[in-house]
Short mmCIF file of C-alpha atoms and ligand atoms in Angstrom, two decimals:
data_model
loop_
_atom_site.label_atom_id
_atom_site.label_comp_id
_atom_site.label_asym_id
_atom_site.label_seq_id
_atom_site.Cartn_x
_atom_site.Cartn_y
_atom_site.Cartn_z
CA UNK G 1 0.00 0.00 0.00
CA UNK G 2 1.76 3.38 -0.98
CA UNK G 3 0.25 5.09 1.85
CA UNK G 4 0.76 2.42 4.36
CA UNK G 5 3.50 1.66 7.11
CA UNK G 6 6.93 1.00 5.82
CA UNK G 7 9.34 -2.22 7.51
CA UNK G 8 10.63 0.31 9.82
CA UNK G 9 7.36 1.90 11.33
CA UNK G 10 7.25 5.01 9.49
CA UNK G 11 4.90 6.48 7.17
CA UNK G 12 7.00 9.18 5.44
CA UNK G 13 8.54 11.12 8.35
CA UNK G 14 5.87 10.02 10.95
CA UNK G 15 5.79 6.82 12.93
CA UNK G 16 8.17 4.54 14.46
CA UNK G 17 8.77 3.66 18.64
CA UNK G 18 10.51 6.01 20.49
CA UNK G 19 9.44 4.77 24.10
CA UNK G 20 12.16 3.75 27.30
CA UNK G 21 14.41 1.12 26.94
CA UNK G 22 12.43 -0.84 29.23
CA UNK G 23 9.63 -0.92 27.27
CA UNK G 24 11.71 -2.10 24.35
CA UNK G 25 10.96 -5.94 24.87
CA UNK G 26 7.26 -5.42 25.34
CA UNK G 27 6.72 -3.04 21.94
CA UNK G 28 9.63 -5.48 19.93
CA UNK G 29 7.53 -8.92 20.89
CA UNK G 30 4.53 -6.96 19.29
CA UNK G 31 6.30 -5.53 16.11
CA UNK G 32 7.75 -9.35 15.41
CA UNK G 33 4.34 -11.29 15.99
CA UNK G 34 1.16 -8.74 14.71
CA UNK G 35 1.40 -9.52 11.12
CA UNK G 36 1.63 -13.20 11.67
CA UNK G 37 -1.07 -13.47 14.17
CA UNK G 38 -3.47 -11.26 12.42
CA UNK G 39 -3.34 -12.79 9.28
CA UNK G 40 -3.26 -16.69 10.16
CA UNK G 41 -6.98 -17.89 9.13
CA UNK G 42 -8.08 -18.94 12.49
CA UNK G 43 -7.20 -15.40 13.91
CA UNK G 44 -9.56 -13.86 10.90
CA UNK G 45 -12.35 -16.21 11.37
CA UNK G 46 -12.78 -15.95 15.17
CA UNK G 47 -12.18 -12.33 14.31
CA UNK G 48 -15.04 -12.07 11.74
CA UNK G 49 -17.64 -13.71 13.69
CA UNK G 50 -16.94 -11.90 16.87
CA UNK G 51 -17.58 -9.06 14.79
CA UNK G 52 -20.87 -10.64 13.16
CA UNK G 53 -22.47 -12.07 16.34
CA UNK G 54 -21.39 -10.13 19.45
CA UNK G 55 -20.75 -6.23 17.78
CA UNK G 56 -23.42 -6.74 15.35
CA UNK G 57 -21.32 -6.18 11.79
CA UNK G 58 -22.09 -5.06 8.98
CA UNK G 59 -23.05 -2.06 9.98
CA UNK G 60 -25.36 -0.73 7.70
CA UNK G 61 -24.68 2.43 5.11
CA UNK G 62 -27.66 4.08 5.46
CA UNK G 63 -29.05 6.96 2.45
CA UNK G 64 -29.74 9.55 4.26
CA UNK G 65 -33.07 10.71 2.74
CA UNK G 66 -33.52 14.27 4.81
CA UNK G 67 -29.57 15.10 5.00
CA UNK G 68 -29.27 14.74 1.07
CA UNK G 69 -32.15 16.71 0.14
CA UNK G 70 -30.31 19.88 2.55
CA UNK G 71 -27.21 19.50 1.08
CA UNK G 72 -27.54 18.81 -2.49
CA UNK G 73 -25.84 15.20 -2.59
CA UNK G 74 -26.48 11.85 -1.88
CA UNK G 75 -25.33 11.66 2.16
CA UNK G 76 -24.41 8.21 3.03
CA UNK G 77 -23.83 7.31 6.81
CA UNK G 78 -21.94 4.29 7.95
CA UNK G 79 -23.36 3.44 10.79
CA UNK G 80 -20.51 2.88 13.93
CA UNK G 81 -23.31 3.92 16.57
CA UNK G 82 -25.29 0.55 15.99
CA UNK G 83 -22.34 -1.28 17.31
CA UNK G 84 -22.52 -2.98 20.52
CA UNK G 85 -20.97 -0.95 23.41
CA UNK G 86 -22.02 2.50 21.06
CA UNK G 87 -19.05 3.49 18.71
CA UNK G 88 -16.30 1.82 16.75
CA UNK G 89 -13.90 1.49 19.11
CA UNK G 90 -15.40 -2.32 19.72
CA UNK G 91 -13.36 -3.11 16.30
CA UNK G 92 -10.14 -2.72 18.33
CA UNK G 93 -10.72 -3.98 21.24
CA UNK G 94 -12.29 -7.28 19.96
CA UNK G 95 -8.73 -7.32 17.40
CA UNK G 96 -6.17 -7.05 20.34
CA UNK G 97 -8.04 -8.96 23.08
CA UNK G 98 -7.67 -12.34 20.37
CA UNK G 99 -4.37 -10.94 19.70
CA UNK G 100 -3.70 -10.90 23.47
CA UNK G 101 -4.67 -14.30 23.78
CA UNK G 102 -2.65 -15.67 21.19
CA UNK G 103 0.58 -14.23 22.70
CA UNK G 104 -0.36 -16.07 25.76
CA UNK G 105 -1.22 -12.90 28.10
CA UNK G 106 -2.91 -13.22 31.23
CA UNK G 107 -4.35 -9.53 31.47
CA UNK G 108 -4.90 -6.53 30.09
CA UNK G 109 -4.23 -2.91 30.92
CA UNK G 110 -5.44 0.19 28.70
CA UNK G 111 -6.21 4.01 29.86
CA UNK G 112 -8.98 5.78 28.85
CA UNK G 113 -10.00 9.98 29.09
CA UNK G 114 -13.66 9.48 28.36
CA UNK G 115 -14.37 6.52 29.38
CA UNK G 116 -15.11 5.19 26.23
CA UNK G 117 -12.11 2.66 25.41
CA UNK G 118 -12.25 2.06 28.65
CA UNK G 119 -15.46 0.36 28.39
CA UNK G 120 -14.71 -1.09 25.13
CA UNK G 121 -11.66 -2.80 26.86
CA UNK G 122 -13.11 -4.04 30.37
CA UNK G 123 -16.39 -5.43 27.48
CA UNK G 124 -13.68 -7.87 25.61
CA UNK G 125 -12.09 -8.46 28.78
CA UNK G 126 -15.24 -9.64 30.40
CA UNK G 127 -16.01 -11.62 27.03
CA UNK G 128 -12.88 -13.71 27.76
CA UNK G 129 -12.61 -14.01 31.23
CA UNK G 130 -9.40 -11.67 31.15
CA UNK G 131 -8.23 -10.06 34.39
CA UNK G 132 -8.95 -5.87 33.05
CA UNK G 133 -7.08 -2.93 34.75
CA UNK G 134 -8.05 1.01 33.66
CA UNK G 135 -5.66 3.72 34.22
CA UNK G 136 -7.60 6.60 34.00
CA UNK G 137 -7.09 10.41 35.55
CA UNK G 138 -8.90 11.01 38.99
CA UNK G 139 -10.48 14.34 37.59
CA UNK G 140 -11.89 11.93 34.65
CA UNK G 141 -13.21 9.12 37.14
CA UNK G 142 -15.33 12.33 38.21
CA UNK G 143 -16.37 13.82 34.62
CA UNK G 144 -17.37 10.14 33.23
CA UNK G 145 -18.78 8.28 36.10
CA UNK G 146 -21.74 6.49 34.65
CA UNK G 147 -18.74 5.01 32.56
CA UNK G 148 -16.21 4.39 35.27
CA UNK G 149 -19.21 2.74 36.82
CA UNK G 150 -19.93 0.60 33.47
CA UNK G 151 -16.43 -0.89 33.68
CA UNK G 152 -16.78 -2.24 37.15
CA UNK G 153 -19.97 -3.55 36.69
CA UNK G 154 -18.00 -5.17 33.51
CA UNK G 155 -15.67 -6.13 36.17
CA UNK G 156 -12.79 -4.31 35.64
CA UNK G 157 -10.57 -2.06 38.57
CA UNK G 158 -10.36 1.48 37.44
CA UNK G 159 -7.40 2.80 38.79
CA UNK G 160 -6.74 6.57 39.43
CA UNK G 161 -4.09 8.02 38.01
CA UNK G 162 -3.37 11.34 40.67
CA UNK G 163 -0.34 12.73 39.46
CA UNK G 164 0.09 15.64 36.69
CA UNK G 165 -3.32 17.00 35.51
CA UNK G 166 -4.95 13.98 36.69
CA UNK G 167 -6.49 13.24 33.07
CA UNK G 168 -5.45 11.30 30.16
CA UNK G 169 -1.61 11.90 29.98
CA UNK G 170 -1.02 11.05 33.94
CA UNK G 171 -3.72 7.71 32.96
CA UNK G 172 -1.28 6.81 30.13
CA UNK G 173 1.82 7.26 31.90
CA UNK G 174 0.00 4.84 34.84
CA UNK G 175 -0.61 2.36 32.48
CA UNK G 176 2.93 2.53 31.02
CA UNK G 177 4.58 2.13 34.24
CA UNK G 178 2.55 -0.90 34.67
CA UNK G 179 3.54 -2.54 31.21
CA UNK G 180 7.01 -1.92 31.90
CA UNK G 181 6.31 -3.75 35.42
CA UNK G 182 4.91 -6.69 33.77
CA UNK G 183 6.07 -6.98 30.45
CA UNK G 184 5.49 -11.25 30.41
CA UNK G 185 1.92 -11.15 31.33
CA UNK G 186 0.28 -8.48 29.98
CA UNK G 187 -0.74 -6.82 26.90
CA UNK G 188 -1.51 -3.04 26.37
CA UNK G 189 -4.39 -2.00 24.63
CA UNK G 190 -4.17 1.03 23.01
CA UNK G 191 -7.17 2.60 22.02
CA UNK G 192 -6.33 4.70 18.77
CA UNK G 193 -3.82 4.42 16.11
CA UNK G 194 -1.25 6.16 18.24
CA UNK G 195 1.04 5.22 20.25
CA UNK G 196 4.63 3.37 19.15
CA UNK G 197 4.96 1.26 15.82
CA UNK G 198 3.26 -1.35 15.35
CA UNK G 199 0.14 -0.32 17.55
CA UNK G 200 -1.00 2.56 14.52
CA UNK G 201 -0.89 -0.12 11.74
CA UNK G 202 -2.63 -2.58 13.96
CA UNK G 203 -5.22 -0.10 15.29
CA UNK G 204 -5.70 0.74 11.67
CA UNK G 205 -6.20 -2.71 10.16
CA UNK G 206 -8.71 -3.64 12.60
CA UNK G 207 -10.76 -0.74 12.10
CA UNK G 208 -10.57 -1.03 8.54
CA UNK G 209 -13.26 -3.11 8.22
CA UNK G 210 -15.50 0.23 8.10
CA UNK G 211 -14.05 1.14 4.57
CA UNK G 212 -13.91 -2.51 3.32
CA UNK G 213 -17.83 -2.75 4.18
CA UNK G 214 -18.53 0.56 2.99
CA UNK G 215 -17.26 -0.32 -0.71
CA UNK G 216 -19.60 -3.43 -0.80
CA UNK G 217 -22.49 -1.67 -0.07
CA UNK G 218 -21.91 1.55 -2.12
CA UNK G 219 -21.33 -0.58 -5.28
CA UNK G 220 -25.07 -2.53 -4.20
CA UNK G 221 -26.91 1.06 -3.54
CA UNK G 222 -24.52 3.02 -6.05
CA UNK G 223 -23.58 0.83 -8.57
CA UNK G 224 -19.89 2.55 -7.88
CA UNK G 225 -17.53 1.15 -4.80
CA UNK G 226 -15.95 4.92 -4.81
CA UNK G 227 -17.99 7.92 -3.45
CA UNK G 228 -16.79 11.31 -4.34
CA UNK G 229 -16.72 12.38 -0.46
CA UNK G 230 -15.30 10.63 2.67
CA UNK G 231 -15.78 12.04 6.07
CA UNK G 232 -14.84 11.36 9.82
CA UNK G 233 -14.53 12.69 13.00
CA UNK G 234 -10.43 12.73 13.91
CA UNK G 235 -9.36 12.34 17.99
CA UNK G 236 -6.00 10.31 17.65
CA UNK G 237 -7.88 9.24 14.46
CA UNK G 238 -8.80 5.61 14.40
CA UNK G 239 -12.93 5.87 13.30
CA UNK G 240 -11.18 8.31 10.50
CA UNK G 241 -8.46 5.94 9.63
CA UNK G 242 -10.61 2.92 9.32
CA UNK G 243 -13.25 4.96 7.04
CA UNK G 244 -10.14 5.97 4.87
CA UNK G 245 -8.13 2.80 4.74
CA UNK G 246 -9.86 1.11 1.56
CA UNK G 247 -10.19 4.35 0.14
CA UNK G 248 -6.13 5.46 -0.16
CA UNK G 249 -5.01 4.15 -2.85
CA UNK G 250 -8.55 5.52 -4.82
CA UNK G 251 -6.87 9.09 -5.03
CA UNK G 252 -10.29 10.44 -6.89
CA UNK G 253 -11.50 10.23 -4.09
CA UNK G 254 -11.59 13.18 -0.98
CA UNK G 255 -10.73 12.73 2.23
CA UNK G 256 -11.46 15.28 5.03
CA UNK G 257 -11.03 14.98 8.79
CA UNK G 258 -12.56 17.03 10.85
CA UNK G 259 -10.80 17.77 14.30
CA UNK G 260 -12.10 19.89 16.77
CA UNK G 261 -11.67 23.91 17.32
CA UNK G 262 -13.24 23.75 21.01
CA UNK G 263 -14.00 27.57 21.23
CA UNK G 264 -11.87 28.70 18.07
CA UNK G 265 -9.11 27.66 16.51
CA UNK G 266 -7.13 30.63 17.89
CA UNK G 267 -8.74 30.58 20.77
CA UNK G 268 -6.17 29.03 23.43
CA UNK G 269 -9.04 26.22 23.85
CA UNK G 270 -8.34 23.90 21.17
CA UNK G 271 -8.02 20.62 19.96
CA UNK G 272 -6.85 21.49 16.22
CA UNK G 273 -3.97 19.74 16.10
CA UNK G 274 -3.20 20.42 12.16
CA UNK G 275 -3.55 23.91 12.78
CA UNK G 276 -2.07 24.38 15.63
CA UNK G 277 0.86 22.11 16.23
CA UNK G 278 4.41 21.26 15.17
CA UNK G 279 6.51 18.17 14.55
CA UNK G 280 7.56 15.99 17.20
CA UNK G 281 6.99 13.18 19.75
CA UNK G 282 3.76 12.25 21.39
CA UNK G 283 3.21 8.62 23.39
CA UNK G 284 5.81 6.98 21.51
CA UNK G 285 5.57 7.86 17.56
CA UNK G 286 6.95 11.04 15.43
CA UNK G 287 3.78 12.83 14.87
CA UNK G 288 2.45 16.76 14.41
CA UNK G 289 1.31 17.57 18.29
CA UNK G 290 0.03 20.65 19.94
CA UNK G 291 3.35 22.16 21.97
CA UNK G 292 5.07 24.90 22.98
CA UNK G 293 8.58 26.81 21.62
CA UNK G 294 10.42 24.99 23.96
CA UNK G 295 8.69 21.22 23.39
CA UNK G 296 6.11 20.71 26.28
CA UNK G 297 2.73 19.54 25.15
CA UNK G 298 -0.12 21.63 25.16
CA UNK G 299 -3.37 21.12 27.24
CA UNK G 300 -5.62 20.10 24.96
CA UNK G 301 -9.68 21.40 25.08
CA UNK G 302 -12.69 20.55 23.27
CA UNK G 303 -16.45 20.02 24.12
CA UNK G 304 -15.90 16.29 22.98
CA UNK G 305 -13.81 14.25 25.26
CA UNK G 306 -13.46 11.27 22.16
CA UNK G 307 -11.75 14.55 20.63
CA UNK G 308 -9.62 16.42 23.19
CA UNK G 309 -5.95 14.98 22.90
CA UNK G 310 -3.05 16.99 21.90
CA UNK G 311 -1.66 14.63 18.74
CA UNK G 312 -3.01 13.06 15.80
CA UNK G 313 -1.87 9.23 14.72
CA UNK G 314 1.17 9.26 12.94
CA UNK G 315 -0.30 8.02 9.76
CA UNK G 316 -2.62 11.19 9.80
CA UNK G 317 0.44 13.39 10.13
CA UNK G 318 1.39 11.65 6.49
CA UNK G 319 -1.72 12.16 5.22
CA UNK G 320 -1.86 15.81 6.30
CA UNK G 321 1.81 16.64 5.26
CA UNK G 322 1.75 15.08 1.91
CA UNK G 323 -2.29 16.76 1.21
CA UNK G 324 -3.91 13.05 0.53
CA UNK G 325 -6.61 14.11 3.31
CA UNK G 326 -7.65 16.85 3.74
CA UNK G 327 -7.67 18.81 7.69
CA UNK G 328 -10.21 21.20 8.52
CA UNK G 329 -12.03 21.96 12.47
CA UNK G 330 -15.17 22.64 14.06
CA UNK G 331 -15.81 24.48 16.69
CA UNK G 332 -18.05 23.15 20.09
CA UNK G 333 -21.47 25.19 18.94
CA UNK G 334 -21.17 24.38 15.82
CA UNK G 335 -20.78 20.91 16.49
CA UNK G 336 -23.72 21.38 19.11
CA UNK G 337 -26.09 22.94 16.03
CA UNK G 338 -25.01 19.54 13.70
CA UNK G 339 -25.72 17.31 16.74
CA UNK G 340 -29.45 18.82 16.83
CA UNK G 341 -30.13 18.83 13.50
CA UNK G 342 -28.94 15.41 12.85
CA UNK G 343 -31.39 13.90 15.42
CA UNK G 344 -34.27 15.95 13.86
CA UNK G 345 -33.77 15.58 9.95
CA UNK G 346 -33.06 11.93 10.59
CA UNK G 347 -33.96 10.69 14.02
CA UNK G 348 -30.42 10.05 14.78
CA UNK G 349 -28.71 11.60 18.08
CA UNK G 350 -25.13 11.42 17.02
CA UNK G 351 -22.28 10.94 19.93
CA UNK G 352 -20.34 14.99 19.46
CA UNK G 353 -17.36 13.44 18.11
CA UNK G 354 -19.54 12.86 15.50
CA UNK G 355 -21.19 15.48 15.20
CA UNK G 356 -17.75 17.44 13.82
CA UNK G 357 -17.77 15.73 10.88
CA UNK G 358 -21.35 16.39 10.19
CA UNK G 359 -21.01 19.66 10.90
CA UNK G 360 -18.23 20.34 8.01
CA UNK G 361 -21.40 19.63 5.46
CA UNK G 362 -22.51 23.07 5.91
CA UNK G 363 -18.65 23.95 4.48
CA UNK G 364 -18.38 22.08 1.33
CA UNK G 365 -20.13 22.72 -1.96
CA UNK G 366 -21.64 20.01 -3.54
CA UNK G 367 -22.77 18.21 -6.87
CA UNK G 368 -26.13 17.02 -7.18
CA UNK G 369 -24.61 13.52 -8.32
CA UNK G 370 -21.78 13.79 -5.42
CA UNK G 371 -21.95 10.43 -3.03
CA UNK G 372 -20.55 11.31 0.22
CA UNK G 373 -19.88 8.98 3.14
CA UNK G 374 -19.50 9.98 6.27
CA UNK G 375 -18.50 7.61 9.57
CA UNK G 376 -21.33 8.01 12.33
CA UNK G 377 -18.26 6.77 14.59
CA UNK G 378 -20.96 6.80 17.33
CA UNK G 379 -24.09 7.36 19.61
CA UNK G 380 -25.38 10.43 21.37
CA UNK G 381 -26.63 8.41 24.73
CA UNK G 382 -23.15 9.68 26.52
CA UNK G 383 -23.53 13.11 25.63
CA UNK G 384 -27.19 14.09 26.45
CA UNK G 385 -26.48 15.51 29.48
CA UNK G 386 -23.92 18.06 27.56
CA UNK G 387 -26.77 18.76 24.67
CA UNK G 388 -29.18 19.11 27.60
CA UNK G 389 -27.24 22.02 29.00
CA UNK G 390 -26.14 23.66 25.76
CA UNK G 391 -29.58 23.67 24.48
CA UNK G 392 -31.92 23.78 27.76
CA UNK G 393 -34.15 21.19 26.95
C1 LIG A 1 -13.19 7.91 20.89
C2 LIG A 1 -14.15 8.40 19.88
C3 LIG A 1 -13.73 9.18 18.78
C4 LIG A 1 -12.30 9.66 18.59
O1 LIG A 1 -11.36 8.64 18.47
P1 LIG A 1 -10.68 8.30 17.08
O2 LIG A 1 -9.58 7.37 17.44
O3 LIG A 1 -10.19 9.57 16.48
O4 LIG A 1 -11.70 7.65 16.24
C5 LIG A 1 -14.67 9.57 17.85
N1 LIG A 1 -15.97 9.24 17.97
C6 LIG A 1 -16.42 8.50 19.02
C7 LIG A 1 -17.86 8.18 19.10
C8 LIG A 1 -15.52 8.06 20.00
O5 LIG A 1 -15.97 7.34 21.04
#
């Protein structure tokens, strides 16, 4: 793939594993087994039917009727929401917990900020009988507790992380610490396509399954597998990179990711990383990351919490650098405004990560015979109480 990960790690300048000596065993076992393991037969078929019976796969592309006739195009949603546990990050999670398994780990350790990976996590952990541990910051644990209170009824221990900010840096560093304390046992799963090489080529092939679906069922409703428009929401980018995957190599067509402004780019509350940050190292790859002149990382703020990290996946950096995708942002209202409108042209309440993306629709000009595909990465359930107090209701 020309846009994929090269033998060392890298896509163009982005990529590889800078992490601690001591992790170096850990991260090395992983680069030397993933291909193998993910592409024997009996990885793909429990994979596949994992995906069929427990998340619920395919999820449908859906014509949206309402949202084509305001924009001039034929909208297509691919529908992450109906997965089980809410969003796409059950792709992941059910591809590394197998993974896990097959390198002969006893438990699992991830981080989360929202909550959200989290959950996905301590769900496949519970699915295997897997001992689950969550690193997440103590000012989090307080934000997101219906969710810190899913993953124990799941039956995973939440940890606090107290140090730092006490939010999702301080929760990764926790869960590093740990990895490096038990590097035989355990696996790390990471819950984007960040983090050291191979974990964004791995995140990335097990959430391509959105763009490989997607092309079957645009060429049944479209009689064309290409659309002219791609969309997605982009955190550290893994709903976005498994909506683009298939799609790469089809340079026709567009790509846009949509990160998030907070209150304006320029505002000193963003989470714009392509407009706002600079080359360098974030959780273990080369990437483009909100910092300062002299290299610390910027605090990171949007209305989203799915959205509010200070780096992009290092694949994304390529992407962005080399102008196959295309970066824009959306600011917190008017992801708010795209959020309403959403649930009443088409009945569905769309999770605010979401919403982003569907909010760049009012920015883009279209044909009357453009297709356009955009990833509903997932459901609005978590967010109600933040549309509640936006909008009053
Ligand atoms: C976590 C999350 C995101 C952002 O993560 P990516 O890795 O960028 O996809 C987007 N949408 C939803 C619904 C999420 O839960």
């Amino acid at each position: 793939m020309k846009y994929g990960v090269n033998e060392y790690g890298y896509y163009g300048d982005f990529g590889g594993a800078y992490v601690p000596e001591m992790l170096y065993p850990n991260v090395e076992e992983l680069r030397q087994e993933y291909q193998k393991i993910i592409n024997d037969d009996s990885f793909k078929a429990e994979f596949n039917q994992l995906l069929r019976d427990y998340v619920g796969r395919p999820s449908p592309l859906y014509y949206a009727k309402r949202y084509s006739e305001k924009y001039g195009a034929n909208i297509f949603f691919k529908r992450e929401d109906l997965n089980h546990t809410g969003s796409h990050k059950i792709n992941n999670a059910i591809g590394q917990i197998l993974l896990a398994k097959r390198l002969g780990k006893k438990r699992i350790i991830a981080e989360t900020g929202a909550g959200q990976h989290g959950v996905a996590t301590a769900t496949v952990c519970a699915l295997m009988g897997i001992e689950c541990v969550v690193y997440m910051g103590e000012i989090d644990m307080e934000r997101q507790a219906p969710n810190v209170a899913r993953m124990k009824m799941l039956g995973a221990k939440v940890v606090p992380a107290t140090s730092g900010s006490k939010t999702l840096k301080d929760a990764t560093n926790e869960a590093m610490r740990d990895w490096i304390a038990n590097p035989v046992d355990t696996h790390y799963i990471i819950g984007s396509v960040v983090g050291p090489y191979p974990y964004p080529d791995m995140v990335a092939q097990f959430q391509s399954i959105i763009s490989a679906e997607t092309k079957k069922q645009l060429l049944e409703q479209t009689g064309s597998e290409l659309p002219h428009y791609v969309l997605a929401c982009v955190g550290g980018g893994s709903n976005a990179m498994g909506m683009f995957y298939h799609f790469l190599d089809d340079e026709e067509v567009k790509l846009i990711a949509v990160e998030a402004a907070g209150k304006g780019v320029n505002s000193g509350h963003s989470a714009a990383t392509t407009a706002l940050g600079k080359e360098g190292v974030l959780h273990g790859s080369r990437t483009i990351l909100m910092q300062t002149d002299d290299g610390q990382v910027v605090e990171p703020y949007s209305i989203s919490a799915g959205l509010d990290y200070p780096g992009i996946g290092p694949q994304h950096a390529h992407l962005y650098k080399i102008n196959r995708a295309v970066y824009v942002s959306i600011t917190d209202d008017e992801s708010l405004d795209a959020g309403l409108l959403c649930s009443q042209l088409e009945g569905i309440i769309p999770a605010i990560e979401t919403a982003h993306a569907l909010a760049y629709l009012e920015k883009v000009t279209f044909q009357p015979t453009d297709n356009v595909v955009i990833c509903i990465s997932g459901r609005g359930d978590k967010d109600l109480n933040t549309y509640i107090k936006h909008f009053g209701f």
